[in-house]
Amino acid sequence: MLRAIISTIRTIRRNRCSRVGAHAQGHNFDTVGINVTGNFDTERPTAEQLASLERLLVFLCRIYDIEAGVTTIEGHRDVNATDCPGDNLYRLLPQIRRDVKVQTAEKELEDADIWELLKKDR
């Protein structure tokens, strides 16, 4: 399982663990949990957070051959009874999906570049 944390200062931290996580009960064996840090019921995600999120999602879609869509890029509340990720991020998910789908189809992602970001803060 791979978990990623996107902070407010444009960093992506990788957290690989050998145990099944608990980010989404019933969905932890075949998913990636991405934590975008903040209270998005009261705050808005920063442009840097959104850019990092989209970049990570493009990378994951490319390496796992996933098509970005409503069933593949979901908010926590789509699979569990929670308000997460907060209304101010959740309402952006349709645009994030579209952006990721376009970027996955049109652009070559520099795999080494994203791995360098993920290696930071180890």
PDB file of C-alpha atoms in Angstrom:
ATOM      1  CA  MET A   1       0.000   0.000   0.000  1.00  0.00           C
ATOM      2  CA  LEU A   2       1.212   3.493  -0.753  1.00  0.00           C
ATOM      3  CA  ARG A   3       0.025   6.576   1.075  1.00  0.00           C
ATOM      4  CA  ALA A   4       1.000  10.077   0.061  1.00  0.00           C
ATOM      5  CA  ILE A   5       0.708  13.310   2.016  1.00  0.00           C
ATOM      6  CA  ILE A   6       0.527  16.671   0.227  1.00  0.00           C
ATOM      7  CA  SER A   7       1.294  19.520   2.597  1.00  0.00           C
ATOM      8  CA  THR A   8       0.676  23.227   2.304  1.00  0.00           C
ATOM      9  CA  ILE A   9       4.276  23.914   1.261  1.00  0.00           C
ATOM     10  CA  ARG A  10       4.252  21.978  -2.016  1.00  0.00           C
ATOM     11  CA  THR A  11       5.894  18.810  -0.830  1.00  0.00           C
ATOM     12  CA  ILE A  12       4.815  15.257  -1.415  1.00  0.00           C
ATOM     13  CA  ARG A  13       5.863  12.752   1.198  1.00  0.00           C
ATOM     14  CA  ARG A  14       5.742   9.060   0.510  1.00  0.00           C
ATOM     15  CA  ASN A  15       4.726   6.702   3.266  1.00  0.00           C
ATOM     16  CA  ARG A  16       4.986   3.072   2.221  1.00  0.00           C
ATOM     17  CA  CYS A  17       3.842   0.569   4.779  1.00  0.00           C
ATOM     18  CA  SER A  18       3.686  -3.194   4.831  1.00  0.00           C
ATOM     19  CA  ARG A  19       0.338  -3.341   6.619  1.00  0.00           C
ATOM     20  CA  VAL A  20      -3.120  -2.721   5.300  1.00  0.00           C
ATOM     21  CA  GLY A  21      -4.006   0.887   6.038  1.00  0.00           C
ATOM     22  CA  ALA A  22      -7.136   2.333   7.499  1.00  0.00           C
ATOM     23  CA  HIS A  23      -7.781   5.313   5.259  1.00  0.00           C
ATOM     24  CA  ALA A  24     -11.018   3.939   3.805  1.00  0.00           C
ATOM     25  CA  GLN A  25     -12.596   0.961   5.556  1.00  0.00           C
ATOM     26  CA  GLY A  26     -13.340  -1.815   3.088  1.00  0.00           C
ATOM     27  CA  HIS A  27     -11.188  -0.218   0.373  1.00  0.00           C
ATOM     28  CA  ASN A  28      -7.670  -0.510   1.774  1.00  0.00           C
ATOM     29  CA  PHE A  29      -6.359  -3.492  -0.172  1.00  0.00           C
ATOM     30  CA  ASP A  30      -6.505  -2.006  -3.664  1.00  0.00           C
ATOM     31  CA  THR A  31      -6.356   1.762  -3.265  1.00  0.00           C
ATOM     32  CA  VAL A  32      -3.903   4.583  -2.746  1.00  0.00           C
ATOM     33  CA  GLY A  33      -4.690   7.030   0.027  1.00  0.00           C
ATOM     34  CA  ILE A  34      -3.649  10.625  -0.633  1.00  0.00           C
ATOM     35  CA  ASN A  35      -3.851  13.102   2.217  1.00  0.00           C
ATOM     36  CA  VAL A  36      -4.045  16.755   1.209  1.00  0.00           C
ATOM     37  CA  THR A  37      -3.326  18.572   4.472  1.00  0.00           C
ATOM     38  CA  GLY A  38      -5.873  21.158   5.608  1.00  0.00           C
ATOM     39  CA  ASN A  39      -9.428  21.692   6.789  1.00  0.00           C
ATOM     40  CA  PHE A  40     -11.199  22.085   3.470  1.00  0.00           C
ATOM     41  CA  ASP A  41     -14.541  22.801   5.058  1.00  0.00           C
ATOM     42  CA  THR A  42     -13.125  26.154   6.189  1.00  0.00           C
ATOM     43  CA  GLU A  43     -10.093  26.640   3.901  1.00  0.00           C
ATOM     44  CA  ARG A  44      -9.417  26.245   0.213  1.00  0.00           C
ATOM     45  CA  PRO A  45      -6.582  24.095  -1.063  1.00  0.00           C
ATOM     46  CA  THR A  46      -3.650  26.163  -2.292  1.00  0.00           C
ATOM     47  CA  ALA A  47      -2.709  26.283  -5.953  1.00  0.00           C
ATOM     48  CA  GLU A  48       0.493  24.453  -5.001  1.00  0.00           C
ATOM     49  CA  GLN A  49      -1.447  21.666  -3.286  1.00  0.00           C
ATOM     50  CA  LEU A  50      -3.731  21.257  -6.293  1.00  0.00           C
ATOM     51  CA  ALA A  51      -0.790  21.204  -8.709  1.00  0.00           C
ATOM     52  CA  SER A  52       1.012  18.600  -6.567  1.00  0.00           C
ATOM     53  CA  LEU A  53      -2.164  16.524  -6.273  1.00  0.00           C
ATOM     54  CA  GLU A  54      -2.747  16.546 -10.017  1.00  0.00           C
ATOM     55  CA  ARG A  55       0.875  15.738 -10.733  1.00  0.00           C
ATOM     56  CA  LEU A  56       0.820  12.788  -8.332  1.00  0.00           C
ATOM     57  CA  LEU A  57      -2.490  11.539  -9.764  1.00  0.00           C
ATOM     58  CA  VAL A  58      -1.145  11.740 -13.324  1.00  0.00           C
ATOM     59  CA  PHE A  59       1.900   9.759 -12.255  1.00  0.00           C
ATOM     60  CA  LEU A  60      -0.205   7.098 -10.503  1.00  0.00           C
ATOM     61  CA  CYS A  61      -2.593   6.830 -13.454  1.00  0.00           C
ATOM     62  CA  ARG A  62       0.335   6.380 -15.828  1.00  0.00           C
ATOM     63  CA  ILE A  63       2.263   3.764 -13.849  1.00  0.00           C
ATOM     64  CA  TYR A  64      -0.824   1.731 -12.897  1.00  0.00           C
ATOM     65  CA  ASP A  65      -2.594   2.197 -16.258  1.00  0.00           C
ATOM     66  CA  ILE A  66      -5.662   3.773 -14.633  1.00  0.00           C
ATOM     67  CA  GLU A  67      -8.081   5.994 -16.502  1.00  0.00           C
ATOM     68  CA  ALA A  68      -8.936   9.072 -14.466  1.00  0.00           C
ATOM     69  CA  GLY A  69     -12.637   9.042 -13.733  1.00  0.00           C
ATOM     70  CA  VAL A  70     -15.366   9.239 -11.114  1.00  0.00           C
ATOM     71  CA  THR A  71     -14.742   5.661  -9.942  1.00  0.00           C
ATOM     72  CA  THR A  72     -10.951   5.920  -9.889  1.00  0.00           C
ATOM     73  CA  ILE A  73     -10.379   9.344  -8.321  1.00  0.00           C
ATOM     74  CA  GLU A  74     -12.714   9.631  -5.371  1.00  0.00           C
ATOM     75  CA  GLY A  75     -13.057  11.630  -2.212  1.00  0.00           C
ATOM     76  CA  HIS A  76     -12.965   9.837   1.113  1.00  0.00           C
ATOM     77  CA  ARG A  77     -16.687  10.542   1.531  1.00  0.00           C
ATOM     78  CA  ASP A  78     -17.411   8.523  -1.613  1.00  0.00           C
ATOM     79  CA  VAL A  79     -16.450   5.310   0.182  1.00  0.00           C
ATOM     80  CA  ASN A  80     -17.037   6.060   3.889  1.00  0.00           C
ATOM     81  CA  ALA A  81     -19.346   8.132   6.084  1.00  0.00           C
ATOM     82  CA  THR A  82     -17.221  11.258   6.510  1.00  0.00           C
ATOM     83  CA  ASP A  83     -17.103  14.891   5.399  1.00  0.00           C
ATOM     84  CA  CYS A  84     -13.547  14.358   4.145  1.00  0.00           C
ATOM     85  CA  PRO A  85     -12.022  15.887   2.044  1.00  0.00           C
ATOM     86  CA  GLY A  86     -14.170  18.904   2.904  1.00  0.00           C
ATOM     87  CA  ASP A  87     -16.509  20.761   0.572  1.00  0.00           C
ATOM     88  CA  ASN A  88     -13.873  23.172  -0.767  1.00  0.00           C
ATOM     89  CA  LEU A  89     -11.733  20.319  -2.106  1.00  0.00           C
ATOM     90  CA  TYR A  90     -14.518  17.867  -2.899  1.00  0.00           C
ATOM     91  CA  ARG A  91     -16.246  20.281  -5.285  1.00  0.00           C
ATOM     92  CA  LEU A  92     -12.976  20.517  -7.261  1.00  0.00           C
ATOM     93  CA  LEU A  93     -12.783  16.758  -7.900  1.00  0.00           C
ATOM     94  CA  PRO A  94     -14.640  16.844 -11.260  1.00  0.00           C
ATOM     95  CA  GLN A  95     -12.164  19.429 -12.617  1.00  0.00           C
ATOM     96  CA  ILE A  96      -9.215  17.554 -11.093  1.00  0.00           C
ATOM     97  CA  ARG A  97     -10.385  14.359 -12.838  1.00  0.00           C
ATOM     98  CA  ARG A  98     -10.676  16.179 -16.167  1.00  0.00           C
ATOM     99  CA  ASP A  99      -7.246  17.791 -15.769  1.00  0.00           C
ATOM    100  CA  VAL A 100      -5.625  14.484 -14.835  1.00  0.00           C
ATOM    101  CA  LYS A 101      -7.298  12.700 -17.742  1.00  0.00           C
ATOM    102  CA  VAL A 102      -6.032  15.317 -20.216  1.00  0.00           C
ATOM    103  CA  GLN A 103      -2.524  15.404 -18.752  1.00  0.00           C
ATOM    104  CA  THR A 104      -2.300  11.612 -18.695  1.00  0.00           C
ATOM    105  CA  ALA A 105      -3.272  11.424 -22.356  1.00  0.00           C
ATOM    106  CA  GLU A 106      -1.292  14.394 -23.678  1.00  0.00           C
ATOM    107  CA  LYS A 107       1.886  14.771 -21.653  1.00  0.00           C
ATOM    108  CA  GLU A 108       4.878  12.648 -20.920  1.00  0.00           C
ATOM    109  CA  LEU A 109       5.540  12.844 -17.225  1.00  0.00           C
ATOM    110  CA  GLU A 110       9.110  12.935 -16.054  1.00  0.00           C
ATOM    111  CA  ASP A 111       9.026   9.844 -13.843  1.00  0.00           C
ATOM    112  CA  ALA A 112      12.419  10.606 -12.326  1.00  0.00           C
ATOM    113  CA  ASP A 113      11.214  14.084 -11.338  1.00  0.00           C
ATOM    114  CA  ILE A 114       8.209  12.821  -9.371  1.00  0.00           C
ATOM    115  CA  TRP A 115      10.332  10.165  -7.695  1.00  0.00           C
ATOM    116  CA  GLU A 116      12.707  12.886  -6.537  1.00  0.00           C
ATOM    117  CA  LEU A 117       9.748  14.673  -4.913  1.00  0.00           C
ATOM    118  CA  LEU A 118       8.564  11.458  -3.301  1.00  0.00           C
ATOM    119  CA  LYS A 119      12.038  10.658  -1.953  1.00  0.00           C
ATOM    120  CA  LYS A 120      12.231  13.963  -0.054  1.00  0.00           C
ATOM    121  CA  ASP A 121      11.304  13.878   3.617  1.00  0.00           C
ATOM    122  CA  ARG A 122      12.062  10.145   3.913  1.00  0.00           C
TER     123      ARG A 122
END
